[in-house]
XYZ file of C-alpha atoms in Angstrom:
484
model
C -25.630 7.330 -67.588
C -23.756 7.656 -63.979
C -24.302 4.492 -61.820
C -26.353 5.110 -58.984
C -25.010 4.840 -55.244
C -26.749 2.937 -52.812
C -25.227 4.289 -49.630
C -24.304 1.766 -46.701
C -26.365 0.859 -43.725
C -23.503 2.426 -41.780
C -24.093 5.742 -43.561
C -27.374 5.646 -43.525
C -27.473 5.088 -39.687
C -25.310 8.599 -38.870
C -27.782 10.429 -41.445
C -30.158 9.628 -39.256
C -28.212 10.136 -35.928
C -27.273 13.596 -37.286
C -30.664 14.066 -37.902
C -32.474 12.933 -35.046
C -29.100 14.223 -32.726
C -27.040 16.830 -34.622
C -23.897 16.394 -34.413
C -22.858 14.861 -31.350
C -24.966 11.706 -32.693
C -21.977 11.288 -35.598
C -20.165 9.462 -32.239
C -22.372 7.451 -30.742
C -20.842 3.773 -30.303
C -17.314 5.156 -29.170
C -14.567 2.774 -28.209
C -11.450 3.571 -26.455
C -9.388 3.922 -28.837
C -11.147 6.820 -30.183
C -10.080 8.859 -27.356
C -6.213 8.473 -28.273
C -6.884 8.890 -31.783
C -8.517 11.978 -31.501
C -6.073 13.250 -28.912
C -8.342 13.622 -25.743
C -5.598 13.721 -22.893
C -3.676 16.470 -24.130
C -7.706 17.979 -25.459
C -8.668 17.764 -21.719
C -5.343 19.074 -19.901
C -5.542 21.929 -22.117
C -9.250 22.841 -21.394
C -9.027 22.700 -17.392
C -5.751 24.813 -17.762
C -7.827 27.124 -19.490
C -10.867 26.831 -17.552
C -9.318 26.808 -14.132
C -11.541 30.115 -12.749
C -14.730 28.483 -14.348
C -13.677 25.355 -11.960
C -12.790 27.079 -8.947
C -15.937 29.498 -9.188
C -18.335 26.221 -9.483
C -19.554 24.837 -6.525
C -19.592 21.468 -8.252
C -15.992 21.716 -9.496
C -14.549 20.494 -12.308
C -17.759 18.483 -13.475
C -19.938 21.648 -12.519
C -17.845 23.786 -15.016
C -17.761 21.122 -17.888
C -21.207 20.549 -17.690
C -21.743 24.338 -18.126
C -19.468 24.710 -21.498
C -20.688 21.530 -23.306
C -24.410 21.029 -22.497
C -25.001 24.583 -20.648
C -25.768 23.177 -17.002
C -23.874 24.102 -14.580
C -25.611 21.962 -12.121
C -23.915 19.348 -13.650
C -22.515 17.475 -10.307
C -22.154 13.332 -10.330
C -21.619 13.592 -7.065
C -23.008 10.296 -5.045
C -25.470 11.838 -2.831
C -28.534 9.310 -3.148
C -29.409 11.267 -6.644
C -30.177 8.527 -9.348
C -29.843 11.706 -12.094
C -27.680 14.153 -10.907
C -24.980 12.773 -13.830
C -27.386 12.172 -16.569
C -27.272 13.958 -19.905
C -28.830 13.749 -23.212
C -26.567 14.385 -25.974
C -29.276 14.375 -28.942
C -30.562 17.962 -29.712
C -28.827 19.850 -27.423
C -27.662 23.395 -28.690
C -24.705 24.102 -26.623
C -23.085 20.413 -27.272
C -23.819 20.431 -31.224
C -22.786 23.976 -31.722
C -18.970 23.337 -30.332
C -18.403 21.887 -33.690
C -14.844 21.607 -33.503
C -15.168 20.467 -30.120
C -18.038 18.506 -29.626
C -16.117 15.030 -30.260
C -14.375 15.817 -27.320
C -17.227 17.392 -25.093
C -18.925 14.254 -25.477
C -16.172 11.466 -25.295
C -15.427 13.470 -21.632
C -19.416 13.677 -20.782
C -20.018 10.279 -21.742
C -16.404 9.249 -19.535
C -17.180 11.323 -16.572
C -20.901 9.724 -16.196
C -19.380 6.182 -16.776
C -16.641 6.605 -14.110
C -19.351 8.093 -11.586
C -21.501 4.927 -12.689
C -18.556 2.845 -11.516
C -17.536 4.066 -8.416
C -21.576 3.780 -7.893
C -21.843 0.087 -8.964
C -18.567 -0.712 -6.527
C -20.058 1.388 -3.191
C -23.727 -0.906 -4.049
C -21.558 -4.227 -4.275
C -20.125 -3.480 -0.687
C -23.187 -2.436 0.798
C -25.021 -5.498 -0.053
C -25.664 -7.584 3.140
C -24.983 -10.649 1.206
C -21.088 -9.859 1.931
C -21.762 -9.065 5.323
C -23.683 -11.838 5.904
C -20.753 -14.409 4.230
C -18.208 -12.778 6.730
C -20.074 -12.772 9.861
C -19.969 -16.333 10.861
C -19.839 -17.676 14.441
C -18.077 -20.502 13.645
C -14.313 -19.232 12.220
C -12.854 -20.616 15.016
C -14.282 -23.832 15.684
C -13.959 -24.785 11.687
C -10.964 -23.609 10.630
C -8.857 -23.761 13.958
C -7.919 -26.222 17.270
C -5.838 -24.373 20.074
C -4.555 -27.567 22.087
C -4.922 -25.340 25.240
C -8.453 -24.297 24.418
C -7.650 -20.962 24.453
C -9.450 -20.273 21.173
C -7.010 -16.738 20.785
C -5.145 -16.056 18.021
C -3.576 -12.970 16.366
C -5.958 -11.003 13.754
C -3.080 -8.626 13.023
C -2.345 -10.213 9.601
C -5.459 -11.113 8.220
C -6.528 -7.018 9.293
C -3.536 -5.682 7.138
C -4.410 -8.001 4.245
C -7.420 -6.386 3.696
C -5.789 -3.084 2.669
C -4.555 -4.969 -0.166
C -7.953 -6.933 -0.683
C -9.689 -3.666 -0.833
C -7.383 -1.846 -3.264
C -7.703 -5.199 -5.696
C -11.664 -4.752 -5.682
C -11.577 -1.663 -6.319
C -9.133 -1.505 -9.202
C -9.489 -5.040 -11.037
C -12.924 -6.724 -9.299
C -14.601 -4.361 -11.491
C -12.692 -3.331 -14.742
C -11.142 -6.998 -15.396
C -9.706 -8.314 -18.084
C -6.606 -7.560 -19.395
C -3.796 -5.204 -17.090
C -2.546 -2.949 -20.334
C -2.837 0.478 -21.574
C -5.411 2.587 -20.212
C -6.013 -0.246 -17.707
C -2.593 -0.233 -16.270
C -2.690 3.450 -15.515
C -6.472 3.776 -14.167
C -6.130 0.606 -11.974
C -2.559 1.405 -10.578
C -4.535 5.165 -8.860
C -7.662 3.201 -8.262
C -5.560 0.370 -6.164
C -3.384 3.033 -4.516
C -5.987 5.388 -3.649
C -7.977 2.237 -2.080
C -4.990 0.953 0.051
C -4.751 4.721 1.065
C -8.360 5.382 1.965
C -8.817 1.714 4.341
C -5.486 2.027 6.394
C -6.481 4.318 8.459
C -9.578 2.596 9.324
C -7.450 -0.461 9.850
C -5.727 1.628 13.029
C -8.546 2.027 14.655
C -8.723 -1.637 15.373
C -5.694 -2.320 17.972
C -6.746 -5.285 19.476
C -4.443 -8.126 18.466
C -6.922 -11.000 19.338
C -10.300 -12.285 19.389
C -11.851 -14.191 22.163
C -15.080 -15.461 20.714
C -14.937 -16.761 17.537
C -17.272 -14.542 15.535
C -14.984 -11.320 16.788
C -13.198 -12.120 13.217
C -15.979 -11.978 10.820
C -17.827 -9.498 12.332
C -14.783 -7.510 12.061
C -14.009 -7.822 8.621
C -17.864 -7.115 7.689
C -17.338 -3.672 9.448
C -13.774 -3.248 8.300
C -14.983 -4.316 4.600
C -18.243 -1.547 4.460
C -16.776 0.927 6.314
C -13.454 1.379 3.611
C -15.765 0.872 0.179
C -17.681 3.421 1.300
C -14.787 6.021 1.249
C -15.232 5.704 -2.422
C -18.061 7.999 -2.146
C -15.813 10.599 -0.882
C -13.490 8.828 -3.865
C -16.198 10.079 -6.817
C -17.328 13.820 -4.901
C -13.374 14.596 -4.743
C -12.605 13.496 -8.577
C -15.552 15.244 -9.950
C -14.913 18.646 -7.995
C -11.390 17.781 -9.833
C -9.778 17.419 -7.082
C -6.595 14.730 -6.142
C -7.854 11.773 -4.413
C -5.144 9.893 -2.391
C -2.355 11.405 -3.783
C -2.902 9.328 -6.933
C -4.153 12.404 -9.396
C -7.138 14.232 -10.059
C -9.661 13.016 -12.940
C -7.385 13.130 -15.773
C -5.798 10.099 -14.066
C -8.520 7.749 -13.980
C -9.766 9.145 -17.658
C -6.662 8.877 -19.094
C -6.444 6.568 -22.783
C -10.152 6.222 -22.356
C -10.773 3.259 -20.066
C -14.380 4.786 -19.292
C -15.481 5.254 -22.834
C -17.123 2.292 -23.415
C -17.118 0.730 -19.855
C -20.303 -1.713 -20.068
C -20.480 -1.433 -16.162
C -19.843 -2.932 -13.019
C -21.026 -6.659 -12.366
C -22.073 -6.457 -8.896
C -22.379 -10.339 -8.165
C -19.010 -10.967 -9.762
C -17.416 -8.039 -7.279
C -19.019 -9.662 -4.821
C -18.071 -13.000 -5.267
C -14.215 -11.675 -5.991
C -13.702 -10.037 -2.759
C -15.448 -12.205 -0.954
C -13.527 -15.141 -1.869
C -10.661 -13.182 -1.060
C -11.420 -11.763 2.553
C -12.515 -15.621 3.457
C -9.118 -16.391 1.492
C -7.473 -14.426 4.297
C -8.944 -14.748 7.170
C -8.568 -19.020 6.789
C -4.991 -18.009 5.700
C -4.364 -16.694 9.276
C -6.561 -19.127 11.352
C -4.073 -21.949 9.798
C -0.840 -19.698 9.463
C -1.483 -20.541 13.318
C -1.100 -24.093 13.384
C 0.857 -26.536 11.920
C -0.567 -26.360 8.299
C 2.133 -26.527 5.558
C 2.678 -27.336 2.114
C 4.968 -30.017 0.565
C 6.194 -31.599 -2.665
C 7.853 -31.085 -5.426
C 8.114 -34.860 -7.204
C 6.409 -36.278 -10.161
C 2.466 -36.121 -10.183
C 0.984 -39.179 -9.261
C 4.582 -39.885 -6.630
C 6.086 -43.293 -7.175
C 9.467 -42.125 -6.599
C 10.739 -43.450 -3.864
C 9.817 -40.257 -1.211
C 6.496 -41.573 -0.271
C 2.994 -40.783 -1.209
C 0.584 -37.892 -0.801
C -2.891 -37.626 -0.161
C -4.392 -36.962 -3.534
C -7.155 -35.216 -2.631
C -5.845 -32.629 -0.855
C -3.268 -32.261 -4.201
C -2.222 -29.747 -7.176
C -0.367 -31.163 -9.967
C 1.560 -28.346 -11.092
C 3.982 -27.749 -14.395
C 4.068 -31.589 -13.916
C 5.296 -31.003 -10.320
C 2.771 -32.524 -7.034
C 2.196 -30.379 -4.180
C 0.260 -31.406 -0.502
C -1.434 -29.458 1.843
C -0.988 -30.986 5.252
C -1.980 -30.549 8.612
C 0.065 -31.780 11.701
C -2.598 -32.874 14.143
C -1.192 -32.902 17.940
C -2.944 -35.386 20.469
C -4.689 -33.881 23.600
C -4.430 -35.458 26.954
C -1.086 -37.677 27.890
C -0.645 -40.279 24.887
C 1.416 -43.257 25.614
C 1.327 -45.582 22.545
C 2.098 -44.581 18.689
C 0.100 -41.536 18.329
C 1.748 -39.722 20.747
C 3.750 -37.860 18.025
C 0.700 -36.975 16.500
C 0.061 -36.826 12.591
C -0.284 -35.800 9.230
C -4.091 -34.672 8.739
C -6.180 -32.468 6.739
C -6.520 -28.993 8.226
C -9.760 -28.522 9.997
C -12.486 -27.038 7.930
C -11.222 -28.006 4.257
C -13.867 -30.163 3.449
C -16.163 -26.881 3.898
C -13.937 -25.153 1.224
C -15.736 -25.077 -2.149
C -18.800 -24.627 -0.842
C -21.833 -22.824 0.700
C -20.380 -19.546 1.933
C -16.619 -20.878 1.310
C -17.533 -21.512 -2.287
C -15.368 -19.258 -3.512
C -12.603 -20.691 -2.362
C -10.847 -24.299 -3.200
C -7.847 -26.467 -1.762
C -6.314 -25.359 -4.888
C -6.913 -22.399 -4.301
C -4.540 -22.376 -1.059
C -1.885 -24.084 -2.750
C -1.813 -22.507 -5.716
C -1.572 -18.926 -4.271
C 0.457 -20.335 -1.515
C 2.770 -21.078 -3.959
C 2.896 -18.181 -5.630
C 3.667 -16.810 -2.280
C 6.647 -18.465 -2.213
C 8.020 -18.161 -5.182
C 7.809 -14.358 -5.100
C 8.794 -13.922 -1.285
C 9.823 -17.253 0.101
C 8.159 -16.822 3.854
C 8.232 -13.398 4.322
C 5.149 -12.674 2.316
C 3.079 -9.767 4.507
C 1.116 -7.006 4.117
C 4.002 -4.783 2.315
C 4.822 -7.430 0.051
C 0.902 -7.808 -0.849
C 0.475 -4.521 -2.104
C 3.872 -3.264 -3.758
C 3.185 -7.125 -5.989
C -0.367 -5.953 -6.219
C 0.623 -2.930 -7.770
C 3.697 -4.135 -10.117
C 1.392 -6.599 -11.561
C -0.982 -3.968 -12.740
C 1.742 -1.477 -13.851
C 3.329 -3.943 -16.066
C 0.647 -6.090 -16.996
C 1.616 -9.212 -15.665
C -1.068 -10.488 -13.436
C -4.526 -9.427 -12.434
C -5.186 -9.931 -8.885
C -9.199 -9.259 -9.146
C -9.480 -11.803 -12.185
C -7.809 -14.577 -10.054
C -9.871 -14.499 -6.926
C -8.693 -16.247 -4.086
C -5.537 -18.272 -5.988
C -3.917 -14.762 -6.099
C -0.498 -14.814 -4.311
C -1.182 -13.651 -0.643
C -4.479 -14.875 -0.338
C -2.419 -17.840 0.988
C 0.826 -17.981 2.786
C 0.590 -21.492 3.666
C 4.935 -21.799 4.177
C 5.613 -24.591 0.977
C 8.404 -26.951 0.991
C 10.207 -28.327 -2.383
C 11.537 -32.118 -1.498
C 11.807 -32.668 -5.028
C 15.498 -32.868 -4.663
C 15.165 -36.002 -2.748
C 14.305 -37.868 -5.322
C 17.708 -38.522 -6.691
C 19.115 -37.348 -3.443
C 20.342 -39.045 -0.213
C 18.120 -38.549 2.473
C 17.551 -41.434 5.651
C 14.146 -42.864 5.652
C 12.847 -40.591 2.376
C 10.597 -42.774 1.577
C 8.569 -41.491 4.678
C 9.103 -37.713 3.687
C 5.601 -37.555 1.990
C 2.513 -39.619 4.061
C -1.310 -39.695 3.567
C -3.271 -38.210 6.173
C -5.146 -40.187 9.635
C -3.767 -41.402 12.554
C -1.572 -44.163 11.240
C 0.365 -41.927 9.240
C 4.046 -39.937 10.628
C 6.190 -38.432 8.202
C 9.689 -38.574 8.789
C 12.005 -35.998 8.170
C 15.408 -37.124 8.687
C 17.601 -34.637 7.015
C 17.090 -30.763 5.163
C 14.141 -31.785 3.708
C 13.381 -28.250 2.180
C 15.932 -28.107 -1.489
C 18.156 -30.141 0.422
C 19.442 -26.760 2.092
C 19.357 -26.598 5.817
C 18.747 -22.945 6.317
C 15.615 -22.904 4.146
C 14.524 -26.313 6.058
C 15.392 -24.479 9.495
C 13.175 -21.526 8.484
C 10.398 -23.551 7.108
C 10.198 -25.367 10.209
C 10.065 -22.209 11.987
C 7.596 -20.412 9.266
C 5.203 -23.918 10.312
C 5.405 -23.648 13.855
C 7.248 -26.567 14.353
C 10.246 -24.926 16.053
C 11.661 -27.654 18.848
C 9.173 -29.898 17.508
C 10.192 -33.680 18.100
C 7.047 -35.285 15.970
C 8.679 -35.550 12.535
C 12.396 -36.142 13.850
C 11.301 -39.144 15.894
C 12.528 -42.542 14.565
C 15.680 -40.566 12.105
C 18.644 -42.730 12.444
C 20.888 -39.439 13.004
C 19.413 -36.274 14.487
C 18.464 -34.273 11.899
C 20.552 -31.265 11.463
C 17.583 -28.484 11.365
């Protein structure tokens, strides 16, 4: 007598998905990988080689013609027009899909793609057009929190923080919402999305010429506009790569479907795009309100100090691969000054105590070292714009970094110019005990040599890189003049 078979839940489950579905319901649950197993890139170049008239006669393009062959509706358009169903389909009973056979793996893996990509470039145009990033950038108080013009002149030079944001833009758009891991299909899909976003904001950043801003909400408002007015070229971004058309020179569809990142895309989370970019654009635009002043970083000893080139304040420290590191502030006094404090001091720079919090939240004092650092190490002080985007995109390409994942402590965020001493430690140096100071008005570093690796080139250009070019403050008191 034959042993009976009780078939497995799994089984049982696609007899009924067949059932209730046809075929198409056998591949319900897809994951990314099926779409390289089953050979979907070279599937899909094939079929719009084939099906280029079907394309080109479609008003709806490429999307317009697939939707014709695999569920017969040519209407078929995921196009961002207001429509809530214009890229909706229902895979279970429908004739055309199920009687491909052969083929109806394949129509469905690129259905189910296409309406998750449209869903995505959806999600990331609803993120930006929230008012709640708007709203965190339009402040009328950059100036007065984050920055102190001696001559009350309250100008300063927007040029930087405006190119910044063609990289901030790109990294929203290709890693704010696909995070986690840069490989694969990730790598190839984020590397068009982040070039085709730097390419679609520049030009918007031309039309803004004016180097300065004379009241002090001129900056946020700015960025607001600049920030809406670029995420909303990714409607144009969806229309063009569902006609199948190129979008910024980075490909047509295939690109961005390519190894089957969309297949199983969960969706965008809004609030955590939000929050990403956010923190970033604030990142940025404090980055250039204090790459104005006399803000540096400096270190380089043991965490904790106690080695004989002063002490840091610890609260404005990062202890790093067992390495301290101190963001500073040289405070200048107004008025004529005749006792001690006419050389000024060390301080903390104005508005880091509202860092961490309410709408700076997103963004910590270890934040600005951390990417300062970063900064450093990749560029020394010649970190700008250019620099931003080409590491940007290298990370992504080979998998290295994710700028969306790592918010504002992302390398360009901050630029603050960073300064190793760590040398000094077993190194002579006049009066090193004084090279590192806590911050307040009884407190004057003295720098009485090349502070920076003990080279005086790199000290000469980090002087210069922290506006402290011809500045007397820090050489007062040096037994020698210093050579810098």
């Amino acid at each position: 007598m034959p042993l009976s078979v009780n078939p497995s839940n799994e089984a049982i489950h696609k007899l009924r998905r067949q059932a209730e579905c046809g075929l198409a319901g056998e591949f319900f649950n897809q994951k990314a990988s099926d779409w390289n197993n089953n050979g979907l890139d070279a599937w899909l170049d094939a079929w719009m080689i084939s099906h280029t008239a079907d394309i080109e006669a479609n008003p709806y393009g490429f999307v317009g013609a697939f939707g014709r062959w695999a569920i017969g509706n040519p209407n078929w358009s995921c196009r961002d027009e207001g429509s809530e169903d214009d890229c909706d389909f229902n895979p279970c009973g429908n004739a055309v899909l199920n009687g491909k056979r052969n083929e109806t793996r394949q129509a469905y893996y690129v259905m189910e793609s296409v309406n998750r990509l449209h869903t995505y470039f959806n999600g990331l145009n609803q993120a930006f057009s929230s008012a709640s990033i708007v709203a965190a950038l339009t402040k009328d108080s950059w100036a007065t929190t984050f920055y102190k013009d001696k001559d009350v002149k309250s100008v300063t030079a927007l040029r930087e923080v405006l190119n910044a944001v063609t990289a901030v833009v790109g990294a929203g758009a290709a890693f704010a919402g696909l995070g986690g891991p840069v490989t694969g299909a990730v790598a190839g899909a984020g590397a068009a999305l982040f070039a085709g976003a730097t390419g679609a904001i520049s030009p918007l950043l031309g039309q803004h010429q004016d180097n300065t801003f004379q009241k002090s909400a001129d900056l946020g408002g700015l960025l607001g506009s600049i920030v809406l007015k670029g995420m909303k070229t990714y409607i144009n971004a969806n229309n063009l790569l569902m006609r199948g058309e190129n979008f910024q020179d980075t490909g047509d569809i295939r690109t961005y479907l390519k190894g089957g990142l969309f297949l199983d895309f969960p969706g965008i989370d809004k609030v955590a795009v939000i929050d990403n970019i956010n923190a970033k654009l604030v990142g940025h635009a404090v980055n250039a309100l204090w790459r104005s002043q006399k803000v540096f970083i400096i270190g380089g000893g043991a965490c904790g100090d106690g080695q004989g080139i002063g002490e840091g304040p610890q609260d404005m420290a990062v202890c790093r691969d067992g390495k301290a590191w101190y963001l500073y502030w040289w405070e200048e006094p107004g008025g004529l000054i005749l006792n001690k404090h006419k050389y000024g001091w060390t301080q903390k720079p104005l508005g880091w105590d509202k860092l961490g919090k309410g709408d700076y939240a997103g963004v910590t004092i270890a934040d600005v070292i951390n990417s300062s650092l970063d900064s450093y190490a990749a560029a020394r002080y010649a970190y700008g714009p250019e620099t931003a985007v080409a590491r940007a995109q290298d990370a992504l390409q080979n998998g290295w970094g994710n700028p969306g994942a790592a918010g504002a402590s992302w390398e360009g965020t901050f630029t603050i110019p960073v300064c190793d001493v760590g040398w000094a430690v077993t190194g002579d140096i006049p009066d090193k005990n004084y090279i590192l100071q806590p911050t307040g008005k009884d407190y004057r570093p003295h720098w009485c040599g090349p502070i920076c690796s003990g080279d005086v080139q790199q000290t000469r250009d980090w002087i210069g890189a922290t506006n402290m070019a011809n500045f007397q403050s820090p050489r007062f008191a040096c037994p020698n003049e210093p050579p810098y």
